[in-house]
mmCIF file of C-alpha atoms and ligand atoms in Angstrom:
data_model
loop_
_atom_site.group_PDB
_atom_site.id
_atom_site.type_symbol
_atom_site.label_atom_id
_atom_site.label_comp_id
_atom_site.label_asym_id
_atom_site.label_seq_id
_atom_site.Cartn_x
_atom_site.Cartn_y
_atom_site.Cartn_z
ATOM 1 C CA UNK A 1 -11.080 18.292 11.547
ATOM 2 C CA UNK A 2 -13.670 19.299 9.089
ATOM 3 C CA UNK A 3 -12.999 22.643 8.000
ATOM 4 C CA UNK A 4 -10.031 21.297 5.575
ATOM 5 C CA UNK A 5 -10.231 19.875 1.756
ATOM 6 C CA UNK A 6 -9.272 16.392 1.958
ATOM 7 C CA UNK A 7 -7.192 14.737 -0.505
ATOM 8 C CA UNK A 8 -5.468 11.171 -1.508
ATOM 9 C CA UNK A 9 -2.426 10.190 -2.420
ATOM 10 C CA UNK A 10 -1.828 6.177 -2.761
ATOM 11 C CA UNK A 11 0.265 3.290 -4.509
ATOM 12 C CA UNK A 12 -2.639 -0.053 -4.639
ATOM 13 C CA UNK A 13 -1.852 -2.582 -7.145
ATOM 14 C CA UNK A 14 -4.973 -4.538 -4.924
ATOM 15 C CA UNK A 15 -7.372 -1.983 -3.724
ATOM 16 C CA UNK A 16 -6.688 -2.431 0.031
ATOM 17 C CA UNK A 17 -4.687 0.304 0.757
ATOM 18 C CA UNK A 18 -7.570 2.797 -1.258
ATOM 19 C CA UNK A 19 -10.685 1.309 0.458
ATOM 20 C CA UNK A 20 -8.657 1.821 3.838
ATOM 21 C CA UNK A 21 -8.158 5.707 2.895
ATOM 22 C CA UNK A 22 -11.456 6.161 1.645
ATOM 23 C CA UNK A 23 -13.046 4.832 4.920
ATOM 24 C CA UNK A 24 -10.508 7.452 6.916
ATOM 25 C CA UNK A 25 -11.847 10.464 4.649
ATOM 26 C CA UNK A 26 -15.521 9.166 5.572
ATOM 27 C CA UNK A 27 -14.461 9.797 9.207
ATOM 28 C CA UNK A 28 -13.151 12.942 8.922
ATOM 29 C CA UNK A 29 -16.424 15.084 7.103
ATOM 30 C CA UNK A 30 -13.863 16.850 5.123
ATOM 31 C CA UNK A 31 -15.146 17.795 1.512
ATOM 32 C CA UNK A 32 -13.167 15.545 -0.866
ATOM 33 C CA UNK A 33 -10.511 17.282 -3.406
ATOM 34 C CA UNK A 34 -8.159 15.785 -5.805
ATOM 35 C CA UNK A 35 -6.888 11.911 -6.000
ATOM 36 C CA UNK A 36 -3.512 11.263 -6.731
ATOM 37 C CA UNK A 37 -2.907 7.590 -7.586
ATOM 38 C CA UNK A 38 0.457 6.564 -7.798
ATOM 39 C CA UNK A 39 -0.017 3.196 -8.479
ATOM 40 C CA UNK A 40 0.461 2.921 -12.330
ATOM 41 C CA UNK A 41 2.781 6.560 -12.682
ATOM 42 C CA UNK A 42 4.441 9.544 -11.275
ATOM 43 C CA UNK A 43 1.887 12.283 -11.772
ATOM 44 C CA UNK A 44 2.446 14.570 -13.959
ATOM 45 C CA UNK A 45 0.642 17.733 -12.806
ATOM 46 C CA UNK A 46 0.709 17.273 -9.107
ATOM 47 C CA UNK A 47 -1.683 19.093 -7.337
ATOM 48 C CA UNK A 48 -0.527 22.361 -5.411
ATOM 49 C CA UNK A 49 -1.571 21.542 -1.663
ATOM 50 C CA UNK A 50 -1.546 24.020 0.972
ATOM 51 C CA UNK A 51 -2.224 24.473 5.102
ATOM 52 C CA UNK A 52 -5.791 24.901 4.264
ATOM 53 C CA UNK A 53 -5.515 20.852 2.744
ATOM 54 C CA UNK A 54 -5.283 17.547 5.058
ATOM 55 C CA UNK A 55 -3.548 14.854 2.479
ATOM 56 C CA UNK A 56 -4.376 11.107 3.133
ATOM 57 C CA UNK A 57 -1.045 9.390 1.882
ATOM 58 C CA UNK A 58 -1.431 5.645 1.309
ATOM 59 C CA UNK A 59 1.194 2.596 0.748
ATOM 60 C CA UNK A 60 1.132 -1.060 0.979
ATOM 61 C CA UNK A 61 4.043 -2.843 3.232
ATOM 62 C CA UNK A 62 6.471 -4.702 1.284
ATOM 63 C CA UNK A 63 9.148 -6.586 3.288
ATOM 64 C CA UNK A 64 8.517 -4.504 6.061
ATOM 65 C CA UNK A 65 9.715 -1.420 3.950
ATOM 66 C CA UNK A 66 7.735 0.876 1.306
ATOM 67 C CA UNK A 67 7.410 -0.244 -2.227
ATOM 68 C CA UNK A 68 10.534 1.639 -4.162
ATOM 69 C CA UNK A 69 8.488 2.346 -6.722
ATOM 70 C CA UNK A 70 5.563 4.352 -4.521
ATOM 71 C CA UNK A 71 8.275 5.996 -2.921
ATOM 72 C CA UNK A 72 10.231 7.195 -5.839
ATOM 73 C CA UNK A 73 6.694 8.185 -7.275
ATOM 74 C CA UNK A 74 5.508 10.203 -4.004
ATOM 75 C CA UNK A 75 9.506 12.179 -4.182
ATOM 76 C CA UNK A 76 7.249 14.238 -7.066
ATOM 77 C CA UNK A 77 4.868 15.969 -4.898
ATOM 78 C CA UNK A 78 5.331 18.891 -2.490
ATOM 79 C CA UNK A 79 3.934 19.138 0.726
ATOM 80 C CA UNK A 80 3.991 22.893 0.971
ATOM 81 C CA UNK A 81 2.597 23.019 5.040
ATOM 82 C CA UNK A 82 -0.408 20.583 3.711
ATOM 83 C CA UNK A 83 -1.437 18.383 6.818
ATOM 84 C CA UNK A 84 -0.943 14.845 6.332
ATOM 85 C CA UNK A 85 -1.804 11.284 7.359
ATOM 86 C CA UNK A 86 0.610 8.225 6.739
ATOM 87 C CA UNK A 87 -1.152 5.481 6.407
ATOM 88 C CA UNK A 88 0.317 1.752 5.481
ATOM 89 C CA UNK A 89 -1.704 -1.306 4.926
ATOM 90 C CA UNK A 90 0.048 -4.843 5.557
ATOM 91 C CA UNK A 91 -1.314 -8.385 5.439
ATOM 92 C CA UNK A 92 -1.026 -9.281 9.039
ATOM 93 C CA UNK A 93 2.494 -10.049 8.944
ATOM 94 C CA UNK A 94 4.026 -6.900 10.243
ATOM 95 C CA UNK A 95 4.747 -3.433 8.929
ATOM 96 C CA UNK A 96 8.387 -3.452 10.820
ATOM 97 C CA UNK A 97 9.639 0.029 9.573
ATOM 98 C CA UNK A 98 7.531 0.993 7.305
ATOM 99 C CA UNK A 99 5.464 3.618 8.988
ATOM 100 C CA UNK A 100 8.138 5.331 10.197
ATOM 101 C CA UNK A 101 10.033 5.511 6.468
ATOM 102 C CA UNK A 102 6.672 6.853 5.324
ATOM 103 C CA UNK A 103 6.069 9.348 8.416
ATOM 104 C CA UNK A 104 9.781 10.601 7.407
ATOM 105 C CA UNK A 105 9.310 10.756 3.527
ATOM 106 C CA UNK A 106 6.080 12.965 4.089
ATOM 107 C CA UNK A 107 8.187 15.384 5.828
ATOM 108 C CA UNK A 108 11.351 15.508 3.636
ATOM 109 C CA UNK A 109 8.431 16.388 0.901
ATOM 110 C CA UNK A 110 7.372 19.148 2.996
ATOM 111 C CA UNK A 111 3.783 17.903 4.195
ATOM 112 C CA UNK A 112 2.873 18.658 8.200
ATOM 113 C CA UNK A 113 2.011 15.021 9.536
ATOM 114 C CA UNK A 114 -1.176 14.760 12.424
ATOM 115 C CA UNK A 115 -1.630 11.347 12.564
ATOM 116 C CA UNK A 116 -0.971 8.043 11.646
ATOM 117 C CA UNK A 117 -2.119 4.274 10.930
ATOM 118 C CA UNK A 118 -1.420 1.102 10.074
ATOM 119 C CA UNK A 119 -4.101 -0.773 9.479
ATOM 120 C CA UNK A 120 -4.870 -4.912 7.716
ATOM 121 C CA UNK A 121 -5.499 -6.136 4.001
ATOM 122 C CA UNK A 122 -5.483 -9.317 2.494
ATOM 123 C CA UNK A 123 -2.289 -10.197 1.959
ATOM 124 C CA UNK A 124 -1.658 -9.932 -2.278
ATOM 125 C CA UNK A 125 -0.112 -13.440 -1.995
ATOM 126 C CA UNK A 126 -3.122 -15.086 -0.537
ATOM 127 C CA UNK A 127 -4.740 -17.808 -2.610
ATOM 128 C CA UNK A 128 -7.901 -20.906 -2.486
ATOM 129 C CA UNK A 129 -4.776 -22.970 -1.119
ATOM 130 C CA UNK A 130 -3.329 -20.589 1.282
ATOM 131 C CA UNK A 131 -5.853 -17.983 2.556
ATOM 132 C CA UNK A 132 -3.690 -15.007 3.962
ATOM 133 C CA UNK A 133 -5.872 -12.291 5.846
ATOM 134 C CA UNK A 134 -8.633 -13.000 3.277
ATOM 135 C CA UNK A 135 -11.118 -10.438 3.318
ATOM 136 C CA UNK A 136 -9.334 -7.746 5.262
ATOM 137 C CA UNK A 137 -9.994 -4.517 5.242
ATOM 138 C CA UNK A 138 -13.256 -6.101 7.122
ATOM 139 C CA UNK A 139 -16.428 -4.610 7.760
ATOM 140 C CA UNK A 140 -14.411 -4.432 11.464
ATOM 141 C CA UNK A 141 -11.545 -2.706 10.165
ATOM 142 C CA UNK A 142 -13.378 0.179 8.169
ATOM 143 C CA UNK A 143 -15.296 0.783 11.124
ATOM 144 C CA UNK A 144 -11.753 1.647 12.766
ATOM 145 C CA UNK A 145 -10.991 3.370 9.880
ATOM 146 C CA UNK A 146 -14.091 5.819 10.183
ATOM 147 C CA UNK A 147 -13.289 6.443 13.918
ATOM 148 C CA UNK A 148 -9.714 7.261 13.147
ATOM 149 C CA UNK A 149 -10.692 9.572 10.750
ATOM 150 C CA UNK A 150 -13.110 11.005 13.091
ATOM 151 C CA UNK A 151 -10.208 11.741 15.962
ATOM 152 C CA UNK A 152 -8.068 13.624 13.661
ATOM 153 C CA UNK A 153 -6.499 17.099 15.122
ATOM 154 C CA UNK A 154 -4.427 19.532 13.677
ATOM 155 C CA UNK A 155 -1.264 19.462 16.292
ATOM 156 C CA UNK A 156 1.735 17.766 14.914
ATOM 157 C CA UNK A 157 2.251 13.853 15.353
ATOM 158 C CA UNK A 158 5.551 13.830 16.558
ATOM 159 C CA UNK A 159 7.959 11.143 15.241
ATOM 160 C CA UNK A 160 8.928 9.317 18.237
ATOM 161 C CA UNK A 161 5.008 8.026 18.810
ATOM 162 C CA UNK A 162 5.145 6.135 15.319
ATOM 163 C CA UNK A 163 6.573 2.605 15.553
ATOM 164 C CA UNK A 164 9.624 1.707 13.281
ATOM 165 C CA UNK A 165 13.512 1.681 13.122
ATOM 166 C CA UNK A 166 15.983 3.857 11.930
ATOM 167 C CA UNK A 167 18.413 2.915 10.056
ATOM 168 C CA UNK A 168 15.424 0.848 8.260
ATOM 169 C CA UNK A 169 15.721 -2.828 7.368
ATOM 170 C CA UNK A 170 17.300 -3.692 4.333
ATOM 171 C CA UNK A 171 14.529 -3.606 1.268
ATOM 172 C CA UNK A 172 13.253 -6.820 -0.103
ATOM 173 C CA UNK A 173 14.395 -7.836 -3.600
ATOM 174 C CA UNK A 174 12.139 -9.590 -6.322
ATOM 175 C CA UNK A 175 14.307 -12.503 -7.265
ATOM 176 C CA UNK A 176 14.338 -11.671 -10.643
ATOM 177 C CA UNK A 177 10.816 -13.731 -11.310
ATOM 178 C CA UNK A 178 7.563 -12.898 -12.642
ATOM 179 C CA UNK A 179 3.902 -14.590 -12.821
ATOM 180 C CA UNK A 180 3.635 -16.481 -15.292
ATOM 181 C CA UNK A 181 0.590 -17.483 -18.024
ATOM 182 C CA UNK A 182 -1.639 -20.225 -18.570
ATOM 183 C CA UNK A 183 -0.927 -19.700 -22.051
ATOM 184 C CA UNK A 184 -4.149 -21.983 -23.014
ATOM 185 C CA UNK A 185 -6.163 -20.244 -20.383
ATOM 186 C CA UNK A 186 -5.438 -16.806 -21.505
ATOM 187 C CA UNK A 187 -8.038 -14.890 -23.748
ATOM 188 C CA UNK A 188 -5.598 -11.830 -24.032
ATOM 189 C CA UNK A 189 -8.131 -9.292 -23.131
ATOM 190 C CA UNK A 190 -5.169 -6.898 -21.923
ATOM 191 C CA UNK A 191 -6.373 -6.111 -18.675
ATOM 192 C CA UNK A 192 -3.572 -7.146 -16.713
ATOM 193 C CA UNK A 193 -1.193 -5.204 -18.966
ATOM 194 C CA UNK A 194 -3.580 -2.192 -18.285
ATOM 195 C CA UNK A 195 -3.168 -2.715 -14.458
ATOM 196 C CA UNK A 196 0.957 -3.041 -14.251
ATOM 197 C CA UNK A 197 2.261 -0.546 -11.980
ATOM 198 C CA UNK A 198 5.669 -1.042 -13.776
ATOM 199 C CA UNK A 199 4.199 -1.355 -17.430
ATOM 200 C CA UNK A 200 5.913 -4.517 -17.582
ATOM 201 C CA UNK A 201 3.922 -6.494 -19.533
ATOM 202 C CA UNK A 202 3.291 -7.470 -22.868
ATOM 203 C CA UNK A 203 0.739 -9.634 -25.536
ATOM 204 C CA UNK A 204 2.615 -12.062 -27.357
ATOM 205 C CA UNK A 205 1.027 -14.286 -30.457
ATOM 206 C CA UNK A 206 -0.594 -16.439 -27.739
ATOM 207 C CA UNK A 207 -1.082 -14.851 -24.344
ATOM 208 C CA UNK A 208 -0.322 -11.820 -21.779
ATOM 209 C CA UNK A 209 3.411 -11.901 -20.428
ATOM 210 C CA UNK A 210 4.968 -10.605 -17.738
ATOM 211 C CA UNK A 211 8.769 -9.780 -17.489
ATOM 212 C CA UNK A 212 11.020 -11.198 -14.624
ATOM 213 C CA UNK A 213 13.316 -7.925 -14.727
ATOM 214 C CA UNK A 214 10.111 -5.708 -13.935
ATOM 215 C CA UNK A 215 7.584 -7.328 -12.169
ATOM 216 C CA UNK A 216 7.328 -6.346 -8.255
ATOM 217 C CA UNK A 217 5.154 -9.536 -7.229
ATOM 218 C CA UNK A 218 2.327 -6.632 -6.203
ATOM 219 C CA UNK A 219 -0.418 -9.122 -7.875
ATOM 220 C CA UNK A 220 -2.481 -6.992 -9.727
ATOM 221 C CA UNK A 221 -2.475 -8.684 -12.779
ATOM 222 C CA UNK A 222 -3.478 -12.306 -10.801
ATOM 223 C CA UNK A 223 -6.230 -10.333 -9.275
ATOM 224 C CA UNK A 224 -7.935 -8.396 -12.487
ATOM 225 C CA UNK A 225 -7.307 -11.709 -14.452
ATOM 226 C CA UNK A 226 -11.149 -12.642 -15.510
ATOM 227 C CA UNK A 227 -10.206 -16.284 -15.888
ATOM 228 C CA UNK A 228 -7.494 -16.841 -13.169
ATOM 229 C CA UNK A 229 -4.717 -17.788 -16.172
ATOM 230 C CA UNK A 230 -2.200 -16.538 -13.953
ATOM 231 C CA UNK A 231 0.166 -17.009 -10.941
ATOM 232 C CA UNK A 232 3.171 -16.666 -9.024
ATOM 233 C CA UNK A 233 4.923 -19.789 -8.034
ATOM 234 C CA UNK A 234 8.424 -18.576 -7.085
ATOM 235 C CA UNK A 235 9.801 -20.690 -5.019
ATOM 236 C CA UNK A 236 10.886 -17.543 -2.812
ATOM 237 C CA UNK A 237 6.921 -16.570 -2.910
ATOM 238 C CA UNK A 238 5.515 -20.210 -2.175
ATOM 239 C CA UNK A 239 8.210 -20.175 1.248
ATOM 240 C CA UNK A 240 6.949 -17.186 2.548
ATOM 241 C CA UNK A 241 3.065 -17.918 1.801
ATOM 242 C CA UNK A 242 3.913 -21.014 3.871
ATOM 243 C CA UNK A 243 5.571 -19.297 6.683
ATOM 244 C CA UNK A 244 2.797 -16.491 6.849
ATOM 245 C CA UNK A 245 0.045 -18.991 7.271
ATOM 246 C CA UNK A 246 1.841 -21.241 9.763
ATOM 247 C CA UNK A 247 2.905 -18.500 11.792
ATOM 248 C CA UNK A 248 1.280 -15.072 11.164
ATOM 249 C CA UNK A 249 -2.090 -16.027 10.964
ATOM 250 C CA UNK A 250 -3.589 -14.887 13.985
ATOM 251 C CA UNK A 251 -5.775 -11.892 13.909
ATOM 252 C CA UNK A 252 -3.891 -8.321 14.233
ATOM 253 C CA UNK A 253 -5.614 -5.087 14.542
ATOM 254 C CA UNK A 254 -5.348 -1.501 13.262
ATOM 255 C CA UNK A 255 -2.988 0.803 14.910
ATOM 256 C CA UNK A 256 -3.732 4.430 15.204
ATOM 257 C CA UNK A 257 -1.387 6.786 16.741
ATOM 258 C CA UNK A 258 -2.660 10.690 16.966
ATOM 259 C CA UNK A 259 -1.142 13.656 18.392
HETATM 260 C C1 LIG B 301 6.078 -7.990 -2.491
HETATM 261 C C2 LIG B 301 5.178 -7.940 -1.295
HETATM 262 C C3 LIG B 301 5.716 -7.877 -0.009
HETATM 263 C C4 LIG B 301 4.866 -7.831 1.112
HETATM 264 N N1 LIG B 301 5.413 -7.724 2.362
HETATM 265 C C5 LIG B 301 4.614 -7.696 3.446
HETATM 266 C C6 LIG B 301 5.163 -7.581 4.761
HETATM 267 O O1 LIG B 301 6.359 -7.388 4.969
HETATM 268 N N2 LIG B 301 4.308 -7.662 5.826
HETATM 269 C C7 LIG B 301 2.959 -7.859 5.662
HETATM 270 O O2 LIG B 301 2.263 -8.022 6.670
HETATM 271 N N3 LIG B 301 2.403 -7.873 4.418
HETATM 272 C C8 LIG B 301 3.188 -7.788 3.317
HETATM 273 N N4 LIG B 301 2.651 -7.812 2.051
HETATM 274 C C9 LIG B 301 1.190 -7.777 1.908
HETATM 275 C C10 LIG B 301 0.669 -6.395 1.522
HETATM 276 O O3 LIG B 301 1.204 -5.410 2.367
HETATM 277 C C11 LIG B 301 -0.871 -6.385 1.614
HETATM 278 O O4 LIG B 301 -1.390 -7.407 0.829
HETATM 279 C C12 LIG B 301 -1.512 -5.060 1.234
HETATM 280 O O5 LIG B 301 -2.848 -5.148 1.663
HETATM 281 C C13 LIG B 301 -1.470 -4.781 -0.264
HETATM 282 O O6 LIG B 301 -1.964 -3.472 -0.517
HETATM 283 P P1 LIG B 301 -2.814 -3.084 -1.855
HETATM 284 O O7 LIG B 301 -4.089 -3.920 -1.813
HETATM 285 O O8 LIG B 301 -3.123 -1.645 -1.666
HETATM 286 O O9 LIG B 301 -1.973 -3.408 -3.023
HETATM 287 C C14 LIG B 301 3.454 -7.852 0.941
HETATM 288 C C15 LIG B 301 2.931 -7.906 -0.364
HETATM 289 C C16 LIG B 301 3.770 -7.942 -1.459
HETATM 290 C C17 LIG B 301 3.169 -7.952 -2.831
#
């Protein structure tokens, strides 16, 4: 499908769920139009798509569900006929209903969806200690990626080929916790304050902080940290990194699913 502008929409506090779209656009030959990233605001001029566009529309999986906050974002832009691809990224756990909530919330916004994927990242609570999907998107997945893109059509992807449940499961909650600082580590140079999808974060006299009623555990602000003064040690987070190395660490693969 090359005849169409191509253009991304995505939520990524880590990156994975961009480089995944950007290897899908490489696969289709489309020229490249606008980016929407959704990852630190709504926007605020959104562009005006059209039949004559194919929108790449990318999320990470959180609890098996969409990130709120990328959904309440994406409820800004209209569709109007534009031909889309959902795509969610997950860190080979599972991506349980998410798919299907996105495949749904591209049509209540109007957009015409073709095809679909879920493909792997590194999972944003992986650490040294407990590798999660480290690595992933892979020079393997990409590859996928590009060929996905490449089998693209026009005809509609009908709902009842994309995996997922309706009613969805319940959302995850943060448990009111936040990283937190190695205040003596810290040489408040801001840039995990820049990166906050929620704008949660402040300086104080001594080092960044992050706020336990805002933070969404998305790790952005452990990942852009230059000298690794922070992390997330909830109790809630440290169970589940557990769980998804003992039992979800076996390789998955991308899942495409075309008209
Ligand atoms: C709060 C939270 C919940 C997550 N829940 C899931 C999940 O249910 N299943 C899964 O396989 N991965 C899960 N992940 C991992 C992310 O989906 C994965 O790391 C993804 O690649 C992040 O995308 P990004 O790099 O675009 O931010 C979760 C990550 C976070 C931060």
């Amino acid at each position: 499908m090359n005849n169409k502008i191509i253009h991304f929409i995505f939520f990524s506090p880590t990156g994975t769920t961009r480089t995944t779209l950007e290897a899908i656009a490489k696969g289709t030959g489309c020229t490249t139009g606008s980016t929407v990233n959704l990852t630190l605001e709504a926007p605020s001029d959104s562009p005006e798509f059209s039949e004559a566009d194919l929108v790449l529309v990318g999320m990470p999986v959180y609890g098996g569900r969409l990130p709120a906050l990328a959904a309440k974002r994406f409820k800004s832009i209209a569709g109007n006929g534009a031909a889309v691809v959902p795509v969610v990224v997950y860190g080979n756990r599972h991506y349980d209903d998410c798919l299907v909530e996105l495949y749904d919330l591209c049509k209540e916004q109007g957009f015409h969806p073709v095809a679909a994927g879920a493909f792997l990242g590194e999972h944003s609570f992986s650490t040294a200690a407990l590798p999660l999907s480290v690595g992933r998107p892979d020079a393997a997945d990409l590859e996928k990626a590009e060929a996905f893109g490449r089998n693209i059509t026009e005809e509609e992807l009908r709902v009842e080929r994309v995996p997922g449940n309706r009613p969805y499961k319940e959302r995850m909650q943060p448990a009111g916790s936040a990283t937190s600082v190695d205040a003596a580590t810290c040489i408040q140079c801001g840039k995990c304050i820049e990166v906050c999808p929620t704008q949660g974060m402040h300086m104080t006299e001594t080092a960044a902080e992050s706020h336990p009623d805002n933070c969404i555990w998305c790790m952005a602000c452990e990942r852009i940290c230059p000298v690794h003064a922070r992390t997330l040690t909830h109790e809630k987070v440290m169970v589940s990194a557990r769980k998804l190395s003992e039992f979800f660490s076996e390789r998955r693969e991308p899942e495409t699913f075309l008209a």
